[in-house]
Structures are given as structure tokens and as C-alpha cells.
PDB file of C-alpha atoms and ligand atoms in Angstrom:
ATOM      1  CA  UNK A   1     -65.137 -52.601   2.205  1.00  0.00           C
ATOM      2  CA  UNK A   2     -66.350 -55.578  -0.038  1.00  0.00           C
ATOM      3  CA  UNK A   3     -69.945 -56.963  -0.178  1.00  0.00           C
ATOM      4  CA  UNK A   4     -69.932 -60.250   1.843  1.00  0.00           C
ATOM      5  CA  UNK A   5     -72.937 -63.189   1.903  1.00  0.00           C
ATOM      6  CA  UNK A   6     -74.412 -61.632   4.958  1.00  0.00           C
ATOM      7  CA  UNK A   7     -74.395 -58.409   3.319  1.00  0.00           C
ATOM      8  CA  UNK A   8     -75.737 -59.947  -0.399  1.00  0.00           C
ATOM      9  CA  UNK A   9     -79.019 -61.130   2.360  1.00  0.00           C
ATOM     10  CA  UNK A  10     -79.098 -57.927   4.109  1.00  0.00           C
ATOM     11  CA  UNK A  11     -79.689 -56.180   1.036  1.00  0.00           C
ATOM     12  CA  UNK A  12     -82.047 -58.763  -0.419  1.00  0.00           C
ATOM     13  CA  UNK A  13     -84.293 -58.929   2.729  1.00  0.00           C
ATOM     14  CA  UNK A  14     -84.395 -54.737   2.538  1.00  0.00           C
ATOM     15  CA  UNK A  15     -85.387 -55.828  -1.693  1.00  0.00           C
ATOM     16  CA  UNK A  16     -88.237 -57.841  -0.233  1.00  0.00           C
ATOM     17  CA  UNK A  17     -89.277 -54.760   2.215  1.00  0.00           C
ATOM     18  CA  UNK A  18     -89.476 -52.553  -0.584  1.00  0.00           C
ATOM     19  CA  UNK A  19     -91.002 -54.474  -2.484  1.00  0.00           C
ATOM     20  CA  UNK A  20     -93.984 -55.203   0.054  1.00  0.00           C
ATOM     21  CA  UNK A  21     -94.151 -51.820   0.893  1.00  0.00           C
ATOM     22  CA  UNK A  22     -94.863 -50.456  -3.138  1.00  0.00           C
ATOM     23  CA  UNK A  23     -96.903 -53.674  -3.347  1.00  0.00           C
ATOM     24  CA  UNK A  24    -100.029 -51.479  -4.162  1.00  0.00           C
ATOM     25  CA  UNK A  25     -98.335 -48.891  -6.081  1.00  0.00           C
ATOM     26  CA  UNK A  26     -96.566 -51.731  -8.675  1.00  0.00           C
ATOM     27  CA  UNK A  27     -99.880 -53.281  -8.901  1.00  0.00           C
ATOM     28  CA  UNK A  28    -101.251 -49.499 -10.116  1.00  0.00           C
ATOM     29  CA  UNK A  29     -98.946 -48.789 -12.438  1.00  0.00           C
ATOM     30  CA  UNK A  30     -99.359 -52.030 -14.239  1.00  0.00           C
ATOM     31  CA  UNK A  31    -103.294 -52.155 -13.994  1.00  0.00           C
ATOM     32  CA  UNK A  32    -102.665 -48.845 -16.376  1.00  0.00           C
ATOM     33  CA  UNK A  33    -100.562 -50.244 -18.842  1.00  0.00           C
ATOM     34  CA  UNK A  34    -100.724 -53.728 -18.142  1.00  0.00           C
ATOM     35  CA  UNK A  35    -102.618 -56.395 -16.399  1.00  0.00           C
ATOM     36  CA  UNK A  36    -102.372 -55.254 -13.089  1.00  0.00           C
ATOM     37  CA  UNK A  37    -100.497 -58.223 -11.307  1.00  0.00           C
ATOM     38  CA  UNK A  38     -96.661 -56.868 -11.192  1.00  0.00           C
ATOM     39  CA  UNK A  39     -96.797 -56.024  -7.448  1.00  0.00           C
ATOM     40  CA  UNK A  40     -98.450 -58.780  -6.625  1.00  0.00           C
ATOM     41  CA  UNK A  41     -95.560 -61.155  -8.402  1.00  0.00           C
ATOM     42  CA  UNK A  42     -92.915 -59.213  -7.633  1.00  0.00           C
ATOM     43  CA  UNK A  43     -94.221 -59.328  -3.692  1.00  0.00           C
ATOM     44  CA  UNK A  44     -94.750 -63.098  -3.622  1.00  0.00           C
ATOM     45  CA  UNK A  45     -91.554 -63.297  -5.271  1.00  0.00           C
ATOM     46  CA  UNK A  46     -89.123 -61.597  -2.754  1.00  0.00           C
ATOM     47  CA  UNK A  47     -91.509 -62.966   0.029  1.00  0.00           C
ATOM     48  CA  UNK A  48     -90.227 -66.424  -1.520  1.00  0.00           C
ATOM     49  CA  UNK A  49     -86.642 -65.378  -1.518  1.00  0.00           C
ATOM     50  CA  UNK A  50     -87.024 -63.930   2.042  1.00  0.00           C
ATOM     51  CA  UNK A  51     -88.328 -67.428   3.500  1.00  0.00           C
ATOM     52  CA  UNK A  52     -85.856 -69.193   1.102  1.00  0.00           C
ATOM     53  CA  UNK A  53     -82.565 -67.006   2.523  1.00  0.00           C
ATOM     54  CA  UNK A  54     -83.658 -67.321   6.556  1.00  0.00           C
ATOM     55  CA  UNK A  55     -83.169 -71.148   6.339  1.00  0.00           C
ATOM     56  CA  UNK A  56     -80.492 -71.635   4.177  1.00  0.00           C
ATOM     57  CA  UNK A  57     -77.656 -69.408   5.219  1.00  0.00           C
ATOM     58  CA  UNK A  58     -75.737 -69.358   2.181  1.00  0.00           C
ATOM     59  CA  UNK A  59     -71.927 -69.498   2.189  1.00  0.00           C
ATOM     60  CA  UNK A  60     -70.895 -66.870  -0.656  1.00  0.00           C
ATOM     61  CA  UNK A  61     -72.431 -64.141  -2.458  1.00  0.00           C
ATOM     62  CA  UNK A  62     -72.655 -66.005  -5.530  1.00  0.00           C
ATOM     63  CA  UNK A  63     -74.351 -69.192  -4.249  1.00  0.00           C
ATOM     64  CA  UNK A  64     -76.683 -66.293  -1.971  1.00  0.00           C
ATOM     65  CA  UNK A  65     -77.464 -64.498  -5.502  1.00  0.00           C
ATOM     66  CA  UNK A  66     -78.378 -68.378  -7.272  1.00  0.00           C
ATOM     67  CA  UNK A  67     -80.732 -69.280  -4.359  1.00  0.00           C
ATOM     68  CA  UNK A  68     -82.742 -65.770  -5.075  1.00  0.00           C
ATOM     69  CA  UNK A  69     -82.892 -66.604  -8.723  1.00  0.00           C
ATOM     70  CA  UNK A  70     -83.939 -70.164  -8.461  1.00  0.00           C
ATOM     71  CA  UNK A  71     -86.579 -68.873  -5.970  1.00  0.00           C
ATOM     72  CA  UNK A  72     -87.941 -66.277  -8.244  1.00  0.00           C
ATOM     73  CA  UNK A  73     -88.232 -68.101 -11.325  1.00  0.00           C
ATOM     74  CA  UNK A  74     -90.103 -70.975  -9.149  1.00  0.00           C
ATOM     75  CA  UNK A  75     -92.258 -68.339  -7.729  1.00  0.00           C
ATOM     76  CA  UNK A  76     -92.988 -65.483  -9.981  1.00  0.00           C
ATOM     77  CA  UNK A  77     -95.032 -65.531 -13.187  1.00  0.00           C
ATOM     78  CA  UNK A  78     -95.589 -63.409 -16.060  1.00  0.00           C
ATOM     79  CA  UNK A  79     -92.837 -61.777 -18.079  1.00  0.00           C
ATOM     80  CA  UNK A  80     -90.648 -60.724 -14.936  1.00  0.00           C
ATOM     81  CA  UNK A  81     -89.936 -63.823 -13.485  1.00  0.00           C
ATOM     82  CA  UNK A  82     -87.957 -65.205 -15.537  1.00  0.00           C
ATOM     83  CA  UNK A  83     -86.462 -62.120 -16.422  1.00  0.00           C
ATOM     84  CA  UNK A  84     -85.438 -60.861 -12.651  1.00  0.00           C
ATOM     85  CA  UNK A  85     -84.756 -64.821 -12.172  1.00  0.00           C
ATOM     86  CA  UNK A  86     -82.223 -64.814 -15.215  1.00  0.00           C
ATOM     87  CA  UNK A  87     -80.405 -61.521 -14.104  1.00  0.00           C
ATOM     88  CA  UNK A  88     -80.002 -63.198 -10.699  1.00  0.00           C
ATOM     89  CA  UNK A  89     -78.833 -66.292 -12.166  1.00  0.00           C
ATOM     90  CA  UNK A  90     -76.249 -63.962 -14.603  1.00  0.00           C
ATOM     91  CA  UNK A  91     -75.218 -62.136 -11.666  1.00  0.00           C
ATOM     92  CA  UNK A  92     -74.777 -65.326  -9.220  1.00  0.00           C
ATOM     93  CA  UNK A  93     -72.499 -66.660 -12.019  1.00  0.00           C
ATOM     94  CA  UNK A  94     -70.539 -63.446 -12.304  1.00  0.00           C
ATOM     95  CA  UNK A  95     -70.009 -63.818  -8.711  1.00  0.00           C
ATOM     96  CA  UNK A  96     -68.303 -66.403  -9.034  1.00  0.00           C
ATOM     97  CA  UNK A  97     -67.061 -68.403  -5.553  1.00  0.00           C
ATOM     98  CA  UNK A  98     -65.431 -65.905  -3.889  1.00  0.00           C
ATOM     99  CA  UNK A  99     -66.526 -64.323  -0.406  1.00  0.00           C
ATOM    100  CA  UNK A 100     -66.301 -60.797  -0.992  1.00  0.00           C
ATOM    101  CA  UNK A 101     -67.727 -58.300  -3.869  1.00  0.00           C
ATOM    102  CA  UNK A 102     -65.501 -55.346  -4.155  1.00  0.00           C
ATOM    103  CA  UNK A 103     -66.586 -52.286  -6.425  1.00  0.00           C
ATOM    104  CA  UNK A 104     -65.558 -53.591 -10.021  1.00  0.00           C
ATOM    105  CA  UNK A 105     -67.469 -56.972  -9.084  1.00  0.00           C
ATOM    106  CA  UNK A 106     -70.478 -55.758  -8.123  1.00  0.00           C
ATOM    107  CA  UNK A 107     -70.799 -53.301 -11.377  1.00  0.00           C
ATOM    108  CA  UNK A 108     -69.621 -56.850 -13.346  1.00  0.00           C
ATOM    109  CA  UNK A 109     -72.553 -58.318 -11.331  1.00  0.00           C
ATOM    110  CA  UNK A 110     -75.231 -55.570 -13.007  1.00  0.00           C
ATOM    111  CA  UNK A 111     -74.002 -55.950 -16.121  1.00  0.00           C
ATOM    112  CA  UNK A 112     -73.888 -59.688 -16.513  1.00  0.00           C
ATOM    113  CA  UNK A 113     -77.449 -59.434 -15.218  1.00  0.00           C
ATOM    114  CA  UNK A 114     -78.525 -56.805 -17.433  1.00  0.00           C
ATOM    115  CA  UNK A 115     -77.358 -59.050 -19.989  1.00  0.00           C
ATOM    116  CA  UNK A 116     -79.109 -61.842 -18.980  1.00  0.00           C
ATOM    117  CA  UNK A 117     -82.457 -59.571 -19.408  1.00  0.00           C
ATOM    118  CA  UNK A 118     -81.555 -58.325 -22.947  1.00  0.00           C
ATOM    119  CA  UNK A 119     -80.852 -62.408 -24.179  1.00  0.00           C
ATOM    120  CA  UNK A 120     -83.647 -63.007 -22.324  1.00  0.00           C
ATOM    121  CA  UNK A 121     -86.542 -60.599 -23.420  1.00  0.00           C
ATOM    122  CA  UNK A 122     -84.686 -58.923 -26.624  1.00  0.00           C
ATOM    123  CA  UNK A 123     -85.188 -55.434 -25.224  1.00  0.00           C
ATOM    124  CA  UNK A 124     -82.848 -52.560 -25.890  1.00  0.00           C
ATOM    125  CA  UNK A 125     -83.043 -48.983 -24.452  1.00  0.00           C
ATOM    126  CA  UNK A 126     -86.107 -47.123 -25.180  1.00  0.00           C
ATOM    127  CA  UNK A 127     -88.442 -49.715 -25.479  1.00  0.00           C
ATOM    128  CA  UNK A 128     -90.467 -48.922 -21.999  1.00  0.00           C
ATOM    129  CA  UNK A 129     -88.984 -52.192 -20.396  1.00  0.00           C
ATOM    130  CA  UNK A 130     -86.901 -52.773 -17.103  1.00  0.00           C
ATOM    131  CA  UNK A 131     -83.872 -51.990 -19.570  1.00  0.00           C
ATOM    132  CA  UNK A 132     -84.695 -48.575 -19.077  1.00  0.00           C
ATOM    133  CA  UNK A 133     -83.641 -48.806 -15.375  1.00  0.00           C
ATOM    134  CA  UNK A 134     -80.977 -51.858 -15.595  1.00  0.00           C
ATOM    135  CA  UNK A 135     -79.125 -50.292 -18.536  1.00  0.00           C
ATOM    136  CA  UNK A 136     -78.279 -47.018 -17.221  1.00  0.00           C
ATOM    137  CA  UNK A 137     -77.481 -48.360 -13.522  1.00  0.00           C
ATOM    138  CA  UNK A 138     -74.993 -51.048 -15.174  1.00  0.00           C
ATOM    139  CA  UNK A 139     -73.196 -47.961 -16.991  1.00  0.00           C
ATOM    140  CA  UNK A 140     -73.015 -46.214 -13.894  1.00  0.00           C
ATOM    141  CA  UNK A 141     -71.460 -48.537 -11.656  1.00  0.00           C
ATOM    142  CA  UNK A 142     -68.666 -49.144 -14.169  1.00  0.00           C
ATOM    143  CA  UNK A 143     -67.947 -45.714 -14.311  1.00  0.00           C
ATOM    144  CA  UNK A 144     -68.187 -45.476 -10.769  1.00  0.00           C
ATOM    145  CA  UNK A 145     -66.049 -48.639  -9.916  1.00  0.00           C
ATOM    146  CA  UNK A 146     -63.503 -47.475 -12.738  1.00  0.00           C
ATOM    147  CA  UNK A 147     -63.240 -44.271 -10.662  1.00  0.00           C
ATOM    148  CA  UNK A 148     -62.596 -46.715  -7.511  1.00  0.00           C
ATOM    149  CA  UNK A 149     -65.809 -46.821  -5.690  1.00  0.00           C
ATOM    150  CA  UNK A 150     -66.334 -49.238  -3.332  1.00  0.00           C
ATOM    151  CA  UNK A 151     -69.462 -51.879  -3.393  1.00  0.00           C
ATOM    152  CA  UNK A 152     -71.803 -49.714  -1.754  1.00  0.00           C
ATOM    153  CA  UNK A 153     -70.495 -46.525  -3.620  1.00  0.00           C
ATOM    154  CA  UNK A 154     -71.018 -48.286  -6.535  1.00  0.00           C
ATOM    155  CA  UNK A 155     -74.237 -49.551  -6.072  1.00  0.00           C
ATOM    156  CA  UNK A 156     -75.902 -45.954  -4.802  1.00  0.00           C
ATOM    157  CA  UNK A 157     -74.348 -44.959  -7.850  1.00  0.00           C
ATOM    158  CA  UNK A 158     -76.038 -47.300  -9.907  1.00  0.00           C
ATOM    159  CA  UNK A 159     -79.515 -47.009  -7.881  1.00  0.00           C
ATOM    160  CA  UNK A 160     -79.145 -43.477  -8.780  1.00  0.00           C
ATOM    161  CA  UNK A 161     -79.002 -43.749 -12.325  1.00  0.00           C
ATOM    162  CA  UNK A 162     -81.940 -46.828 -12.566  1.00  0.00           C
ATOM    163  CA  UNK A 163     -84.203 -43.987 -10.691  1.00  0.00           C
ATOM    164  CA  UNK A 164     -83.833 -41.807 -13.251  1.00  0.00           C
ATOM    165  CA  UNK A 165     -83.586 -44.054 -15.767  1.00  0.00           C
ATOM    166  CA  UNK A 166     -87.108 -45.099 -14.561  1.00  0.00           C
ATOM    167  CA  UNK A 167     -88.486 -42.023 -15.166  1.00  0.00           C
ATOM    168  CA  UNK A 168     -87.347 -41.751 -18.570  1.00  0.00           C
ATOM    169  CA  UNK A 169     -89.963 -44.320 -19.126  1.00  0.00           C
ATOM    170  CA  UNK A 170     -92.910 -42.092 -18.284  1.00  0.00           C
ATOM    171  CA  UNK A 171     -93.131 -40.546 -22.253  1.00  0.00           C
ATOM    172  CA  UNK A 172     -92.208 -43.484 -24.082  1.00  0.00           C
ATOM    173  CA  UNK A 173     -94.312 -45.923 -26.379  1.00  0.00           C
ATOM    174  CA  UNK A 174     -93.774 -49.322 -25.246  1.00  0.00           C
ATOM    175  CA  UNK A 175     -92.178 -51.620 -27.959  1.00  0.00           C
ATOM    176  CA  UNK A 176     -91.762 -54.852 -25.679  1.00  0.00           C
ATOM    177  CA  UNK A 177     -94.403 -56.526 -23.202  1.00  0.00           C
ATOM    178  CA  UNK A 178     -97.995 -56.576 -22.394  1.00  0.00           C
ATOM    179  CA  UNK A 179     -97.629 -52.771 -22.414  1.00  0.00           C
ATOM    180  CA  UNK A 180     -97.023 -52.715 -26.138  1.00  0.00           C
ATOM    181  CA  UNK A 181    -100.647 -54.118 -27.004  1.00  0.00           C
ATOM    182  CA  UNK A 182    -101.645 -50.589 -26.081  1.00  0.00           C
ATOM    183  CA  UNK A 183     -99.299 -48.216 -28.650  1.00  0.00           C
ATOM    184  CA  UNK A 184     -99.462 -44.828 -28.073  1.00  0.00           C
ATOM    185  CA  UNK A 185    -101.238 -44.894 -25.065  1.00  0.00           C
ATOM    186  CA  UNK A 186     -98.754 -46.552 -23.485  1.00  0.00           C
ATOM    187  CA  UNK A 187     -97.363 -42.982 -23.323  1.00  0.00           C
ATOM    188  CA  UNK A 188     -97.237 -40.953 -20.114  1.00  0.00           C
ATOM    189  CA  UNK A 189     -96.862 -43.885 -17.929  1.00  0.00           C
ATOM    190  CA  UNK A 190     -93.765 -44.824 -15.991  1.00  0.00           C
ATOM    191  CA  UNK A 191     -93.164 -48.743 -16.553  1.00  0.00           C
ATOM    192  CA  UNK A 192     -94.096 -50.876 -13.850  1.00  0.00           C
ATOM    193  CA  UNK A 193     -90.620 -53.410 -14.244  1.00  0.00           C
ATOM    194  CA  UNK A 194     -88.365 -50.307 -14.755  1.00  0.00           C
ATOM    195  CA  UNK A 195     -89.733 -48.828 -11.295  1.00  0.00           C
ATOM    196  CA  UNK A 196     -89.273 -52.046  -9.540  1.00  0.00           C
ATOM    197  CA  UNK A 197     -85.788 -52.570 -10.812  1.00  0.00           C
ATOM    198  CA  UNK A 198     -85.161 -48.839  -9.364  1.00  0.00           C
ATOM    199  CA  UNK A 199     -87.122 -49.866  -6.045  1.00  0.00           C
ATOM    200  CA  UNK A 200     -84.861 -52.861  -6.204  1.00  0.00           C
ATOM    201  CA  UNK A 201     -81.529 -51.484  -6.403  1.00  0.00           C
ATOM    202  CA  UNK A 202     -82.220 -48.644  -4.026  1.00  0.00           C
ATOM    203  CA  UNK A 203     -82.973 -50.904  -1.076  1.00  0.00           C
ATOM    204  CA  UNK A 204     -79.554 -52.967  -2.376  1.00  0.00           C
ATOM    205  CA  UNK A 205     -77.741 -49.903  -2.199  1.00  0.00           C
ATOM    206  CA  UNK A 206     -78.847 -49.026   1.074  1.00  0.00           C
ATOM    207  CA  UNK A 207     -78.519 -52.244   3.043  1.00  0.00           C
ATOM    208  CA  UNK A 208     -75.670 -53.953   1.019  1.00  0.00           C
ATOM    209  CA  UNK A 209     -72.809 -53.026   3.352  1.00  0.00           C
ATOM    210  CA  UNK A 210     -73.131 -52.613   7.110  1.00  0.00           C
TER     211      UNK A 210
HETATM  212  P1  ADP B   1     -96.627 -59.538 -17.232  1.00  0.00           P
HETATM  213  O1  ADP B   1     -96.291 -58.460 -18.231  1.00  0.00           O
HETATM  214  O2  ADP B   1     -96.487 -60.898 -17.805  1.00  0.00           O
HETATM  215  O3  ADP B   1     -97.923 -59.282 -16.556  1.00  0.00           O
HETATM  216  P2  ADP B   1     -95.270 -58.330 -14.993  1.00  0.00           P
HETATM  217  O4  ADP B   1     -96.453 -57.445 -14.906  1.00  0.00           O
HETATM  218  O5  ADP B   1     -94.846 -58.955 -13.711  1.00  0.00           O
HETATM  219  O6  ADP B   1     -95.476 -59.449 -16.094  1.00  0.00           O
HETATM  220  O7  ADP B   1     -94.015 -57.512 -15.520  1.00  0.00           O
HETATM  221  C1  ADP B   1     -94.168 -56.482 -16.458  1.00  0.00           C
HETATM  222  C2  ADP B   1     -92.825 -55.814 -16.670  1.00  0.00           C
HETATM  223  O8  ADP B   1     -91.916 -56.716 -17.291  1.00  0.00           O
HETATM  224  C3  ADP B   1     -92.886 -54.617 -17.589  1.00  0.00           C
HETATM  225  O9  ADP B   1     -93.234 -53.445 -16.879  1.00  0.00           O
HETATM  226  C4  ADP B   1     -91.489 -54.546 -18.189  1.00  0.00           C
HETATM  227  O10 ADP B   1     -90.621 -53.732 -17.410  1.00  0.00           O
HETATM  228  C5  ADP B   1     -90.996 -55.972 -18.057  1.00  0.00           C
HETATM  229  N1  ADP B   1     -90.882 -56.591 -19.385  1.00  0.00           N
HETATM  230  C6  ADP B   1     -91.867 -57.132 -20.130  1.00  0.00           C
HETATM  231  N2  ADP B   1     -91.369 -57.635 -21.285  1.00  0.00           N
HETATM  232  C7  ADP B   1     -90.040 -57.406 -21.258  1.00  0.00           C
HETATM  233  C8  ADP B   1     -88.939 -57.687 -22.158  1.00  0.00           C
HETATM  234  N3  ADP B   1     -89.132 -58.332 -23.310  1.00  0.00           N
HETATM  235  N4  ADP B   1     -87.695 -57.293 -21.783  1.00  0.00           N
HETATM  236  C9  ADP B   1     -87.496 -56.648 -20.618  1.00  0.00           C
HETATM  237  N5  ADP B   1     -88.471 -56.364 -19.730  1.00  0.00           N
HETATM  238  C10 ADP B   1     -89.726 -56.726 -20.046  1.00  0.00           C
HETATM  239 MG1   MG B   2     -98.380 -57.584 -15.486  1.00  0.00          MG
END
């Protein structure tokens, strides 16, 4: 069963739950190794996006997937709004026009937007960022849709592997954003953006298809 509009809101309203309900926690994590404000963007963000997708009723997954990324880069600052608003925008584009996201299109969809991070931010793997999270999910859903997973299969799959790619994170020195002001003690701290992303795509994975 493929991943229809209704479904693309479904799992973007249950984004915007999760994301209000680790409001708090977010904000924790980045007060550590940051400046303390990622829950609070991330929140107003998806609130945004939540408001934005109720009245507009969007017609495909790809034009539902460019409404969330317009919405986010409007609405969030710091260094993750434009960089969750240019995955979206990546991912909306892989899309394309059609109705329905089978298995190999949604793992296309996390790896155009994981793309659209790395041009974005010029992080790779390792350097304490949301890559950390992205990455390893976007590998996982190919392998998963190559085995012939369907959307949702795919995406637990990939919400899976951003989980634990999110906890690689805790050891690491950052080497990209705020959190790299702080070297080594950036070190034995999970990254704030690499938790959301998991947060993210675990609340996709479980609402995506009814
Ligand atoms: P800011 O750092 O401007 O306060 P946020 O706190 O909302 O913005 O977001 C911080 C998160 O953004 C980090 O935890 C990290 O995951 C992510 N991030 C920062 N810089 C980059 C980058 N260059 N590439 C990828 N992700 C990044
Ligand atoms: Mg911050």
C-alpha cells in the first residue's frame, strides 16, 4: 500500500505531536551544547506546518511535502530551518506529481532530502550534525525498498536506523554548528538536530499509512 496526500498529513500532523511533546527535552539537549532554542524552533515550526496543512488540503504528496517546507523555512530560525526546510523542499521535488509513494519513492524521498542537507550545511557523517540520523535512515530505506518493502516498511526501517544513528552522536566532537564552538566538550552529548530528525521520522513511520 502506497503513501497517499492524506497519509503524507497524517504523518506530518503525528511530526508536529512529537515534536510538541519533546519540546522541553530538544530545548535541553541544545542548552548543553548549543544555545538552547532547538525545541522551541522546531515546535513553532511543525505548529506552522500543522495550521498551514488543516486549511489547505493539498492534492499530492509532493505539493503536501512543498507546503511543509515553505512553512518551515518561513517559520523556523537558526541553522535547522533552512536545513529541515531544504530536505522538505528536496523531498517534495522527488515526489514528483504523482498521488501515491510506494516503497522505492519514499527511500528516493530521504535521500534527495538528505542531500539537500549535505549541499546545504556541508556536513558528512561523523560530524555531530542531523547527518548522523538522515544518513543512515536514507541507507536503510534503500536497502529496505530494494528488498521490496512497502512505504511504511520502509520508513520504520529507516526510523530505525536514524534512532540509532542518533545515538551514535552521543561520543562525538562536533565539527559543524553552534556545537562545534565548544570542541571536545561537545563530547558525551547526543545532538539536538540528529534526535529530532529520529523523533521526526519515527512519528512518519508510525502514522504514514493507515
Ligand atoms: P542553531 O544551531 O542555529 O541554534 P538549532 O538549535 O535549531 O539551530 O539546530 C541545531 C542543529 O542543527 C544541530 O543539533 C545540528 O543537528 C544541526 N546542524 C547545525 N549545523 C549543521 C550543518 N552544517 N549541517 C547539518 N546539520 C547541522
Ligand atoms: Mg540552537
Amino acid at each position: 500500500m502506497g503513501c497517499t496526500a492524506q497519509d503524507v498529513v497524517a504523518a506530518v500532523h503525528a511530526g508536529a505531536e512529537i515534536v510538541a511533546a519533546y519540546r522541553d527535552e530538544l530545548v535541553e539537549m541544545d542548552r548543553v551544547i548549543g544555545d538552547a532554542d532547538h525545541g522551541e524552533n522546531m515546535d513553532r515550526g511543525f505548529r506552522a506546518v500543522a495550521a498551514k496543512l488543516d486549511t489547505s488540503a493539498p492534492e499530492t504528496p509532493g505539493s503536501a511535502l512543498k507546503l511543509v517546507a515553505s512553512t518551515l523555512i518561513s517559520t523556523v530560525g537558526g541553522a535547522s530551518g533552512p536545513l529541515y526546510g531544504t530536505a522538505f523542499l528536496r523531498a517534495a521535488s522527488a515526489a514528483g506529481e504523482g498521488d501515491e509513494l510506494d516503497g522505492p519513492a519514499v527511500a528516493a524521498i530521504l535521500k534527495a532530502g538528505l542531500d539537500g542537507v549535505v549541499a546545504r550545511g556541508k556536513a558528512e557523517v561523523g560530524d555531530k550534525t542531523m547527518i548522523d540520523a538522515l544518513s543512515p535512515a536514507a541507507d536503510a530505506a534503500k536497502a529496505a525498498a530494494d528488498d521490496g518493502a512497502s512505504a511504511g516498511q520502509v520508513l520504520a526501517a529507516a526510523a530505525e536506523a536514524a534512532r540509532n544513528g542518533a545515538e551514535s552522536t552521543e561520543p562525538l566532537v562536533a565539527r559543524k554548528g553552534r556545537a562545534s564552538y565548544l570542541g571536545e566538550r561537545s563530547a558525551g552529548h547526543v545532538d539536538p538536530g540528529a534526535r529530532s530528525t529520529a523523533l521526526l521520522l519515527s512519528a512518519f513511520a508510525e502514522r504514514s499509512v493507515r
